XYZ file of C-alpha atoms in Angstrom:
622
model
C 12.549 16.396 -33.544
C 9.804 14.890 -35.423
C 10.001 11.917 -37.983
C 7.743 8.975 -38.674
C 8.193 5.836 -36.814
C 9.411 2.697 -38.592
C 7.265 -0.318 -38.476
C 9.459 -2.043 -35.662
C 9.595 1.347 -33.404
C 7.238 2.533 -30.760
C 7.051 5.680 -28.561
C 7.771 4.357 -25.251
C 5.676 6.013 -22.348
C 6.935 5.477 -18.742
C 5.075 6.323 -15.564
C 5.053 5.732 -11.859
C 2.171 3.611 -10.631
C -0.268 1.139 -12.369
C -3.043 3.190 -12.332
C -1.388 6.020 -14.166
C -0.618 3.326 -16.818
C -4.219 2.681 -17.602
C -5.026 6.555 -17.321
C -2.214 7.294 -20.043
C -3.360 4.672 -22.080
C -6.729 5.849 -22.174
C -5.949 9.070 -22.870
C -3.334 8.371 -25.878
C -6.008 5.949 -27.172
C -8.506 8.503 -27.380
C -6.087 10.968 -29.040
C -5.261 8.163 -31.624
C -8.795 7.531 -32.347
C -9.666 11.419 -32.839
C -6.667 11.481 -35.273
C -8.248 8.586 -37.309
C -5.272 6.312 -36.491
C -4.900 3.036 -35.474
C -5.404 2.332 -31.758
C -3.023 0.372 -29.809
C -0.252 0.574 -32.581
C 3.032 2.535 -32.414
C 3.237 3.132 -28.601
C 3.757 1.279 -25.331
C 2.922 2.316 -21.768
C 4.749 0.878 -19.043
C 5.498 1.333 -15.528
C 9.445 1.817 -14.496
C 9.298 -1.577 -12.699
C 7.368 -3.185 -15.789
C 10.024 -1.909 -18.094
C 12.754 -3.085 -16.000
C 11.041 -6.583 -15.845
C 10.949 -6.708 -19.808
C 14.870 -5.837 -20.067
C 15.665 -8.511 -17.316
C 13.580 -11.012 -19.208
C 15.595 -10.442 -22.251
C 18.944 -11.614 -20.889
C 18.162 -13.276 -17.350
C 21.427 -15.318 -17.505
C 23.403 -12.016 -17.870
C 21.826 -11.123 -14.512
C 22.646 -14.093 -12.976
C 19.106 -15.519 -13.048
C 17.439 -18.524 -14.248
C 15.134 -18.419 -17.200
C 11.962 -19.125 -14.895
C 13.040 -16.712 -12.179
C 10.506 -15.342 -9.766
C 9.608 -11.819 -8.560
C 8.453 -12.049 -5.003
C 5.755 -9.420 -3.983
C 5.852 -7.050 -1.049
C 4.024 -9.554 1.100
C 6.777 -12.256 0.709
C 9.465 -9.752 1.099
C 8.058 -8.442 4.110
C 7.633 -12.181 5.666
C 11.392 -12.920 4.638
C 12.365 -9.790 6.483
C 10.054 -10.578 9.455
C 11.783 -14.231 9.738
C 15.440 -12.835 9.806
C 14.681 -10.061 12.108
C 13.083 -12.810 14.534
C 15.831 -14.871 14.356
C 18.397 -11.989 14.787
C 16.540 -11.073 17.947
C 16.660 -14.589 19.270
C 20.373 -14.435 18.881
C 20.584 -10.947 20.217
C 18.086 -10.595 23.003
C 19.793 -7.315 24.884
C 21.872 -6.026 21.968
C 19.566 -2.837 21.670
C 19.004 -2.223 25.406
C 21.019 0.982 25.084
C 18.712 2.533 22.902
C 15.753 2.098 25.272
C 14.415 4.732 27.763
C 15.911 3.950 31.116
C 12.537 4.235 33.092
C 10.937 1.236 31.487
C 9.980 -1.308 33.692
C 10.998 -5.044 32.947
C 7.295 -6.271 32.081
C 6.936 -3.290 29.709
C 10.316 -3.942 28.148
C 9.534 -7.500 27.385
C 6.412 -6.398 25.903
C 8.520 -3.800 23.537
C 10.624 -6.754 22.522
C 8.051 -8.849 21.570
C 5.899 -6.399 19.654
C 7.337 -3.102 18.980
C 11.209 -3.829 18.423
C 10.617 -6.411 15.560
C 8.516 -3.731 13.598
C 11.279 -1.265 14.291
C 13.954 -3.511 13.109
C 12.126 -4.605 9.943
C 11.704 -0.988 8.909
C 15.421 -0.271 9.634
C 16.422 -3.266 7.525
C 13.793 -2.325 4.701
C 15.333 1.039 4.364
C 19.003 0.026 4.404
C 18.272 -2.693 1.736
C 16.500 -0.263 -0.473
C 19.118 2.276 -0.169
C 21.795 -0.142 -0.843
C 20.299 -1.704 -4.054
C 19.803 1.944 -5.361
C 23.265 2.494 -4.934
C 24.097 -0.670 -6.642
C 26.046 -1.939 -3.763
C 25.950 -5.867 -2.955
C 25.899 -7.226 0.575
C 29.470 -7.659 0.700
C 30.048 -4.098 -0.703
C 27.926 -2.580 2.028
C 29.844 -4.590 4.622
C 33.204 -3.405 3.107
C 32.134 0.303 3.314
C 30.990 0.013 6.772
C 34.328 -1.428 7.951
C 36.224 1.346 6.267
C 34.473 4.053 8.287
C 36.520 5.509 11.128
C 33.648 5.298 13.649
C 31.337 2.498 14.508
C 27.750 2.194 13.388
C 25.851 -0.645 15.140
C 22.666 0.094 13.411
C 24.089 0.059 9.840
C 25.926 -3.085 10.850
C 22.714 -4.905 11.877
C 21.057 -3.436 8.623
C 24.063 -4.975 6.666
C 23.286 -8.464 8.439
C 19.939 -8.355 7.481
C 20.732 -7.505 3.721
C 23.134 -10.326 3.438
C 20.448 -12.800 4.976
C 17.997 -11.284 2.702
C 19.706 -11.699 -0.315
C 20.558 -15.360 0.569
C 16.919 -16.072 1.012
C 16.150 -14.469 -2.496
C 18.867 -16.409 -3.996
C 17.529 -19.923 -2.380
C 14.146 -19.247 -3.886
C 15.642 -17.945 -7.150
C 13.703 -15.099 -6.918
C 14.153 -11.171 -7.040
C 12.332 -8.223 -5.522
C 11.048 -5.026 -7.242
C 14.428 -3.144 -6.157
C 16.486 -5.835 -7.760
C 14.792 -5.673 -11.027
C 15.727 -1.804 -11.511
C 19.296 -2.729 -10.484
C 19.761 -5.668 -12.748
C 17.756 -3.956 -15.771
C 20.485 -1.412 -15.716
C 23.220 -3.988 -15.179
C 21.982 -5.904 -18.195
C 21.813 -2.621 -20.397
C 25.473 -1.764 -19.349
C 26.837 -5.423 -20.228
C 24.864 -6.014 -23.377
C 25.597 -3.224 -26.001
C 23.654 -5.308 -28.922
C 20.440 -5.385 -26.729
C 20.841 -1.740 -25.681
C 21.203 -0.575 -29.340
C 18.041 -2.815 -30.276
C 16.135 -1.295 -27.487
C 17.305 2.304 -28.458
C 16.028 1.507 -32.017
C 12.715 0.152 -30.906
C 12.060 3.114 -28.736
C 13.153 6.429 -30.467
C 10.840 8.448 -28.456
C 10.597 8.295 -24.595
C 8.064 10.137 -22.573
C 8.607 10.098 -18.847
C 5.961 11.294 -16.535
C 6.251 12.438 -12.913
C 10.060 12.419 -13.508
C 10.701 13.904 -9.839
C 9.730 10.381 -8.618
C 12.462 8.504 -10.336
C 15.310 7.180 -8.297
C 18.777 7.570 -9.341
C 19.010 3.960 -11.081
C 15.580 4.534 -12.815
C 17.007 7.838 -14.393
C 19.950 6.052 -15.274
C 18.105 3.224 -17.154
C 15.752 5.825 -19.253
C 19.251 7.777 -20.006
C 20.926 4.428 -21.400
C 17.671 3.747 -23.557
C 17.594 7.340 -24.780
C 21.100 7.595 -25.891
C 23.144 10.493 -27.127
C 20.484 10.987 -30.180
C 17.522 9.868 -28.516
C 14.356 11.956 -27.851
C 13.745 12.058 -23.919
C 11.019 14.217 -22.688
C 10.973 14.366 -19.039
C 7.696 15.962 -17.467
C 8.012 16.605 -13.659
C 7.765 19.057 -10.770
C 10.992 19.591 -8.665
C 8.867 20.905 -5.950
C 7.036 17.647 -5.468
C 8.378 15.011 -2.990
C 5.428 12.993 -2.207
C 7.047 9.403 -2.900
C 10.416 10.521 -1.153
C 9.156 9.468 2.241
C 8.948 5.722 1.381
C 11.038 5.161 -1.715
C 14.486 6.152 -2.771
C 13.027 8.768 -5.240
C 14.576 12.327 -4.911
C 13.529 15.412 -6.821
C 17.281 16.544 -6.432
C 18.152 13.957 -9.510
C 15.528 15.863 -11.764
C 17.077 19.242 -10.700
C 20.353 18.181 -11.567
C 19.447 16.862 -14.915
C 17.784 20.133 -15.735
C 21.136 22.082 -14.829
C 23.008 19.925 -17.652
C 24.280 22.221 -20.374
C 22.903 19.882 -23.175
C 19.448 19.812 -21.706
C 16.895 21.835 -23.268
C 14.310 22.789 -20.300
C 10.920 24.904 -20.575
C 9.103 25.797 -17.557
C 5.263 25.111 -17.497
C 4.127 27.573 -14.634
C 0.530 27.471 -15.340
C -2.061 25.366 -13.522
C -5.831 25.258 -14.325
C -6.290 22.698 -11.423
C -6.749 25.090 -8.541
C -8.438 28.461 -7.580
C -6.445 31.565 -7.303
C -6.603 31.508 -3.686
C -5.019 28.031 -3.610
C -2.196 29.043 -6.006
C -1.413 31.872 -3.759
C -1.341 29.629 -0.869
C 0.980 27.412 -2.314
C 3.416 30.065 -3.532
C 3.374 31.489 -0.219
C 4.281 28.142 1.331
C 7.245 27.821 -1.091
C 8.410 31.298 -0.213
C 8.420 30.675 3.429
C 10.145 27.239 3.177
C 12.765 29.088 1.089
C 13.432 32.207 3.252
C 12.006 31.331 6.739
C 11.895 28.032 7.574
C 13.082 27.242 10.909
C 15.295 24.355 9.911
C 17.802 26.288 7.592
C 19.165 23.031 6.154
C 16.047 22.402 4.163
C 15.680 25.870 2.645
C 17.264 24.801 -0.460
C 14.646 21.789 -0.912
C 12.161 23.809 -3.057
C 12.985 26.253 -6.026
C 11.270 29.425 -7.382
C 10.727 30.926 -9.914
C 8.856 30.119 -11.497
C 5.993 30.782 -9.246
C 2.429 28.819 -10.055
C 0.282 31.045 -12.253
C -3.311 30.486 -13.145
C -4.003 29.741 -17.038
C -5.039 32.515 -19.556
C -8.881 33.421 -19.495
C -9.213 31.796 -22.795
C -7.892 28.465 -21.697
C -9.995 25.370 -22.620
C -9.663 24.131 -18.979
C -9.970 27.291 -17.005
C -9.130 27.790 -13.216
C -11.985 27.213 -10.932
C -13.862 30.465 -10.005
C -12.062 32.005 -7.073
C -13.703 32.587 -3.776
C -11.348 33.101 -0.809
C -13.903 32.163 1.779
C -13.856 28.691 0.536
C -10.384 27.959 1.564
C -10.648 27.669 5.305
C -7.917 26.981 7.892
C -9.248 25.535 11.167
C -6.952 26.267 14.135
C -8.476 24.269 16.768
C -6.422 21.997 18.737
C -8.110 18.836 17.818
C -7.476 15.353 19.153
C -7.326 12.867 16.402
C -10.793 11.641 17.362
C -12.224 15.072 17.742
C -10.884 15.999 14.367
C -12.755 13.189 12.823
C -15.874 13.892 14.631
C -15.944 17.512 13.439
C -15.026 16.706 9.712
C -18.062 14.004 9.378
C -20.328 16.549 11.186
C -19.382 19.139 8.193
C -19.839 16.479 5.642
C -23.232 15.591 7.003
C -24.208 19.257 6.685
C -22.789 19.483 3.047
C -23.712 16.332 1.561
C -27.533 16.479 1.108
C -27.067 20.090 -0.579
C -24.564 19.019 -2.991
C -25.602 15.643 -4.469
C -24.033 16.371 -7.784
C -20.386 17.586 -6.487
C -17.498 15.617 -5.569
C -15.733 15.490 -2.089
C -12.791 13.769 -0.534
C -11.287 13.609 2.924
C -7.252 13.355 2.614
C -5.340 11.894 5.442
C -1.784 11.348 5.942
C -1.983 7.717 7.400
C -3.766 4.834 6.061
C -4.962 3.946 9.941
C -6.210 7.386 10.317
C -8.260 6.947 7.191
C -9.757 3.611 8.446
C -11.080 5.573 11.585
C -12.742 8.209 9.578
C -14.459 5.301 7.538
C -15.705 3.867 10.739
C -17.155 7.305 11.925
C -18.902 7.677 8.361
C -20.290 4.203 8.618
C -21.930 5.220 12.062
C -23.350 8.302 10.731
C -24.762 6.616 7.691
C -22.944 8.870 5.240
C -22.059 7.349 1.708
C -18.435 6.948 1.206
C -15.649 5.167 -1.059
C -12.685 3.747 0.370
C -11.139 1.977 -2.675
C -7.988 4.156 -2.301
C -7.264 2.786 0.867
C -4.734 -0.312 1.513
C -7.933 -2.709 0.776
C -11.377 -1.986 0.296
C -13.942 -2.776 2.814
C -15.386 -5.506 0.762
C -12.045 -7.036 0.473
C -11.321 -6.898 4.289
C -14.756 -8.257 4.756
C -14.271 -11.179 2.758
C -10.733 -11.744 4.072
C -11.954 -11.634 7.579
C -14.866 -14.073 6.819
C -12.798 -16.735 5.378
C -10.012 -16.086 7.920
C -12.265 -16.985 10.927
C -13.657 -20.044 9.295
C -9.951 -21.523 8.564
C -8.925 -20.461 12.217
C -11.930 -22.618 13.578
C -11.210 -25.591 11.061
C -7.553 -25.425 12.450
C -8.787 -26.083 16.117
C -12.303 -27.836 15.675
C -12.536 -28.316 19.203
C -12.802 -24.508 20.057
C -16.134 -23.481 21.052
C -15.135 -19.806 20.987
C -13.879 -19.968 17.393
C -17.080 -21.808 16.438
C -19.022 -19.140 17.952
C -17.445 -16.487 15.976
C -17.768 -18.391 12.774
C -21.575 -18.376 13.575
C -21.555 -14.634 13.945
C -19.693 -14.242 10.730
C -22.257 -16.643 9.017
C -25.309 -14.593 10.468
C -23.654 -11.362 9.523
C -26.853 -9.737 7.891
C -28.777 -10.731 11.054
C -26.099 -9.100 13.340
C -26.351 -5.560 11.317
C -30.229 -5.860 11.866
C -31.286 -4.303 15.189
C -34.407 -6.341 15.288
C -32.570 -9.661 14.919
C -29.135 -8.976 16.453
C -30.099 -9.895 20.177
C -31.196 -13.261 19.200
C -27.894 -13.902 17.141
C -26.004 -12.889 19.841
C -27.803 -15.144 22.246
C -27.100 -18.144 19.840
C -23.729 -17.261 19.420
C -23.362 -17.308 23.421
C -24.793 -20.664 23.573
C -22.179 -22.130 21.240
C -19.348 -20.356 23.131
C -20.370 -22.165 26.583
C -20.369 -25.481 24.588
C -18.311 -28.037 26.718
C -18.048 -30.732 24.055
C -18.259 -29.173 20.642
C -18.494 -32.486 18.889
C -21.654 -33.305 20.874
C -23.234 -30.696 18.535
C -21.490 -31.122 15.443
C -21.145 -34.885 15.424
C -24.064 -36.207 17.813
C -24.562 -39.839 18.823
C -27.618 -41.336 20.170
C -25.926 -41.034 23.701
C -24.663 -37.532 23.170
C -26.784 -35.087 21.254
C -26.408 -31.482 22.620
C -28.878 -29.986 20.030
C -31.698 -32.615 20.564
C -31.470 -32.433 24.261
C -31.416 -28.503 24.402
C -35.133 -28.060 23.888
C -34.748 -25.347 21.534
C -36.995 -26.929 19.110
C -39.582 -25.815 21.563
C -38.633 -22.861 23.544
C -36.545 -21.198 20.453
C -37.553 -22.909 17.146
C -35.854 -20.084 14.938
C -32.358 -20.600 16.769
C -32.639 -24.534 16.557
C -33.383 -24.420 12.916
C -30.309 -22.057 12.156
C -28.397 -24.546 14.476
C -29.447 -27.432 12.143
C -28.493 -25.452 8.912
C -25.186 -24.299 10.557
C -24.163 -27.825 11.700
C -24.719 -28.955 8.086
C -22.274 -26.302 7.038
C -19.471 -27.017 9.506
C -19.735 -30.714 8.786
C -19.269 -29.915 5.090
C -16.308 -27.681 5.686
C -14.726 -29.994 8.198
C -14.790 -32.858 5.341
C -13.051 -30.422 2.967
C -9.905 -29.700 5.102
C -8.050 -32.716 3.435
C -8.277 -30.868 0.134
C -5.547 -28.292 -1.098
C -5.825 -24.696 0.578
C -7.325 -23.181 -2.679
C -9.920 -25.585 -2.931
C -10.920 -25.629 0.729
C -11.386 -21.677 0.132
C -13.511 -22.102 -2.969
C -15.689 -24.749 -1.363
C -16.227 -22.411 1.811
C -16.753 -19.449 -0.615
C -19.711 -21.183 -2.478
C -21.770 -21.704 0.651
C -21.194 -18.174 1.841
C -20.813 -15.544 -0.754
C -23.268 -14.854 -3.506
C -22.328 -11.463 -5.383
C -19.998 -11.878 -8.276
C -17.257 -9.767 -6.957
C -17.305 -11.517 -3.728
C -16.948 -14.757 -5.572
C -13.950 -13.115 -7.710
C -12.085 -11.837 -4.550
C -12.424 -15.471 -3.057
C -10.801 -16.835 -6.094
C -8.002 -14.305 -5.716
C -7.615 -15.385 -1.981
C -7.387 -18.951 -3.101
C -4.834 -18.201 -5.632
C -2.680 -16.153 -3.161
C -3.041 -18.803 -0.582
C -1.856 -21.659 -3.075
C 1.127 -19.484 -3.830
C 1.916 -19.029 -0.139
C 1.487 -22.798 0.664
C 4.163 -23.408 -2.313
C 6.468 -20.944 -0.755
C 5.925 -22.554 2.758
C 5.315 -25.967 2.405
C 5.293 -26.573 6.218
C 2.518 -24.207 6.870
C -0.919 -25.349 7.594
C -4.294 -23.788 8.294
C -3.307 -21.810 11.307
C -0.812 -19.866 9.281
C -2.860 -19.645 6.097
C -5.896 -17.943 8.309
C -3.211 -15.586 9.551
C -2.390 -14.421 6.010
C -6.196 -13.682 5.521
C -6.570 -12.059 8.910
C -3.468 -9.691 7.800
C -5.655 -8.737 4.746
C -8.731 -8.215 7.151
C -6.944 -6.066 9.320
C -5.540 -3.906 6.519
C -1.947 -4.365 7.585
C -1.180 -5.227 3.974
C -2.116 -3.805 0.684
C -3.996 -6.628 -1.361
C -5.693 -5.357 -4.766
C -9.429 -5.982 -4.596
C -11.710 -5.630 -7.672
C -11.968 -1.843 -7.315
C -11.773 0.992 -9.737
C -8.266 1.457 -8.212
C -7.037 -1.605 -10.336
C -7.529 0.581 -13.441
C -7.444 4.250 -12.388
C -9.719 6.023 -10.425
C -12.340 8.788 -11.530
C -13.523 10.984 -8.946
C -16.406 12.147 -11.137
C -18.063 8.570 -10.884
C -18.525 9.225 -7.127
C -20.605 12.389 -6.693
C -22.378 12.639 -3.660
C -20.163 10.296 -1.810
C -17.152 10.998 0.562
C -14.066 9.536 -1.264
C -11.276 8.746 1.605
C -7.728 8.534 0.521
C -4.217 9.067 1.867
C -2.215 11.670 0.327
C -0.075 9.443 -1.665
C -3.015 7.833 -3.473
C -4.737 11.205 -4.049
C -1.951 12.384 -6.126
C -3.004 13.891 -9.447
C -6.922 13.426 -8.408
C -9.262 16.444 -8.393
C -12.594 16.898 -6.408
C -14.912 20.204 -5.593
C -14.535 19.948 -2.077
C -11.464 18.509 -0.084
C -10.861 18.178 3.795
C -7.044 17.923 4.345
C -6.667 16.305 7.907
C -3.976 16.334 10.455
C -2.135 19.370 9.183
C 0.176 19.742 12.165
C 3.862 19.360 13.448
C 3.429 15.761 14.089
C 2.369 14.777 10.707
C 4.349 17.410 8.808
C 7.414 18.291 11.113
C 8.856 21.628 10.452
C 12.199 20.643 12.273
C 11.725 22.727 15.354
C 13.043 21.432 18.649
C 9.647 20.960 19.967
C 8.251 18.730 16.941
C 7.965 15.045 17.339
C 8.462 13.165 14.285
C 6.003 10.377 13.189
C 8.695 7.838 12.951
C 10.116 8.323 16.369
C 9.299 5.368 18.740
C 8.101 6.471 22.105
C 10.132 3.660 23.884
C 13.637 4.821 22.304
C 15.617 7.436 24.626
C 15.907 11.188 23.636
C 13.491 10.788 20.809
C 16.144 9.305 18.428
C 14.866 8.154 14.985
C 16.586 5.111 14.391
């Protein structure tokens, strides 16, 4: 149906991720301008979580929240769950021994309990908490459902305990997490009919993108907002399930929705994105899954028809010219390292001959992508890694500041002082001509017996003056003088708040605008961390930065990924991405790595699934 919008109405466009919000906004804005209409008027583009936040902010008291409620990010949510798991393991040191392989010796078992088991339990807790919230189950309700079962489920009971402790931690902080936002938004709409009617009037038209990636609760929210008389357009591909691997999204909700009698559905089988050979391969994989998959339980996971079809010859965005020779399946039995080396060798041959074309390497795991980046660096090939968890510049800046904070928390440590020196002299370390001298100087600092005799000398004890370096190595002597002034200044700053310490250090070390902007983001992050953890001191703050530096947590730097990603801006460079981050993007040439039964298990008996831990008996997937 079409009708004019009233002055207080908008078209609501809902999509999955922030980068898609920006892309949608730009596309709609361009369309509006081409139609000679006012830009930014009459439509709103939101993520599902952003929309849920808008709704809860309307009636926080109805959701049991204070007006100033906080939303904890993934970092703090993981930190809370980690503390809960650590406490539980202390109280139950042998509770999970029955799940271990029997031939593990005591030393190895102790290492597992200290390093591997906490990560496994955190993953277990995260999955159970996310699933329970998607079912709108409170911790008490989950506990009651487990108690009603005719069998004992020890792992579910552990997860239920984690859920209860996790929610108590959130309540103590007056906070919610992202999954709570969805659950509470639906609750508010169900309880406040006046608010629901007002929002239904405000958004008479709703367009939902990537509908196959909606969870059951997200679908219910949009259904409420659309109402019986609303116009709700859902665009999605039931054969996609990328986000199902780490969220509660499931394409079955979209398939069930399409089957409803009052839903008008139109298939869009034509695709101009790929060549005919790629389309043929995709259709064959769908057919094989439905008819020949060795695990018969998943044969109904995909659907056809319609089969994918190329667009008409006169389409304004035609399919790429087809050349079956350009689709290459490499059947070598690679090791992970061997595959990386072969892909990089192929890129080294291809890049010089195609400077105006785009190319990407797609991996299933972020860690594998980082190893690939290391090899590209060694070979001197240009690359872009801003689609990974954090950019190389972000990781470098975090590492630099993290090492300095580590030293300032332990100022008597000669080894940490030596590490800071190497970080400070990073440009000289990367130069083969000056690297030996810098490493020699760093080794001299590492062997200091009394650090204060170098940093804060007295007439009786002055290591630098008595070293003779002013005569034997004047360059190192001059560097040590300058370095000492820096360290003295940084040590004098430790009485300041953590954000001011970071900014003071950054002004001495960083010069590029992007690096200084990142330092400011780090300072804000650490100030928030200190507010959440008043007892934390410099060691814990340094640890937060090193987690980012080691790429163990996503930290959005100042990269194009913050506002959408355009492959055409990176011609002649290798874009490195995971499968999830590459969704919806197009390149002239693509290397898809790790296509094997480990990263993509078929369900056959010999397959090893990536989530199965090596130390768990019988390859159980906990």
